[in-house]
């Protein structure tokens, strides 16, 4: 997408090299994720005054915002709530994506076989429309011409970075959030807009915002770093597969909702991965094996994962009570064992 006046996308500028992350599922014990971030070289012209240089930098920043937001206004788009974004997808129809969901072979033979063998129950008829919407969002690609899509992207950026300003649509700032390149859309092929919607939920919900930022902080660690958004997309892929295989039908029927269950399971899975990463001092070379274990837990013990999230939220929302003078405060390192919360058993 080009901005006003045919301005080029930021990734076409030769002075910055993209930071590349290999796909997480392909990483095993021998895989190594190497990322090299090169700063832009600065060359000052002795014929340009400091005032002119500042003006030029401000103008370039304005051009970046204009090209990144797909318009001519330097004002970043307003943040969007999860409810507003969801309402957009509910009202937009997503007819093309829904046709893919309804196409032959979408349910697969595994769910049918599991039901025949006394496996999980089928989703109640009144919830199948919500399930179809979820799977349609997973088929919907990020579209630069959709204003709501751009607001979702910008809200995620501002929530994770705590920035009040918008950012260009394309650029290496997305790599810092844990995408593989300068365009987040290329990493959403398996999860579509549902991948962004689940991140949006994670960074906006008052119960999970602090957890999301804590995980994001760990993803920036010197030795235990990992691509946050790529990991998130892989977790979305896992919960989508669990939904398709009817692994979540019992819980969805119990709560009479699909999207709420899917979002909570996503957050619970991310919490479990976060704890595992800290316990075992994980590095990106462990990501593949960790995700395989997490996928097994998500499909076989979704209710246990949800209870773990409930315990975490209940504990984190307790009012703070300062320690007594006789209490000894112990500071743990990032690789120190984590005390299990009540009702949170080792799942993987």
XYZ file of C-alpha atoms in Angstrom, residues 8-18 40:
12
model
C 7.561 4.364 -0.774
C 7.090 1.858 2.006
C 9.672 2.039 4.786
C 10.976 -1.479 4.042
C 12.126 -0.350 0.596
C 14.746 1.922 2.141
C 18.145 0.248 1.818
C 19.694 1.572 4.998
C 18.066 -0.970 7.379
C 18.307 -4.736 7.178
C 15.241 -6.715 8.233
C 20.850 3.410 10.831
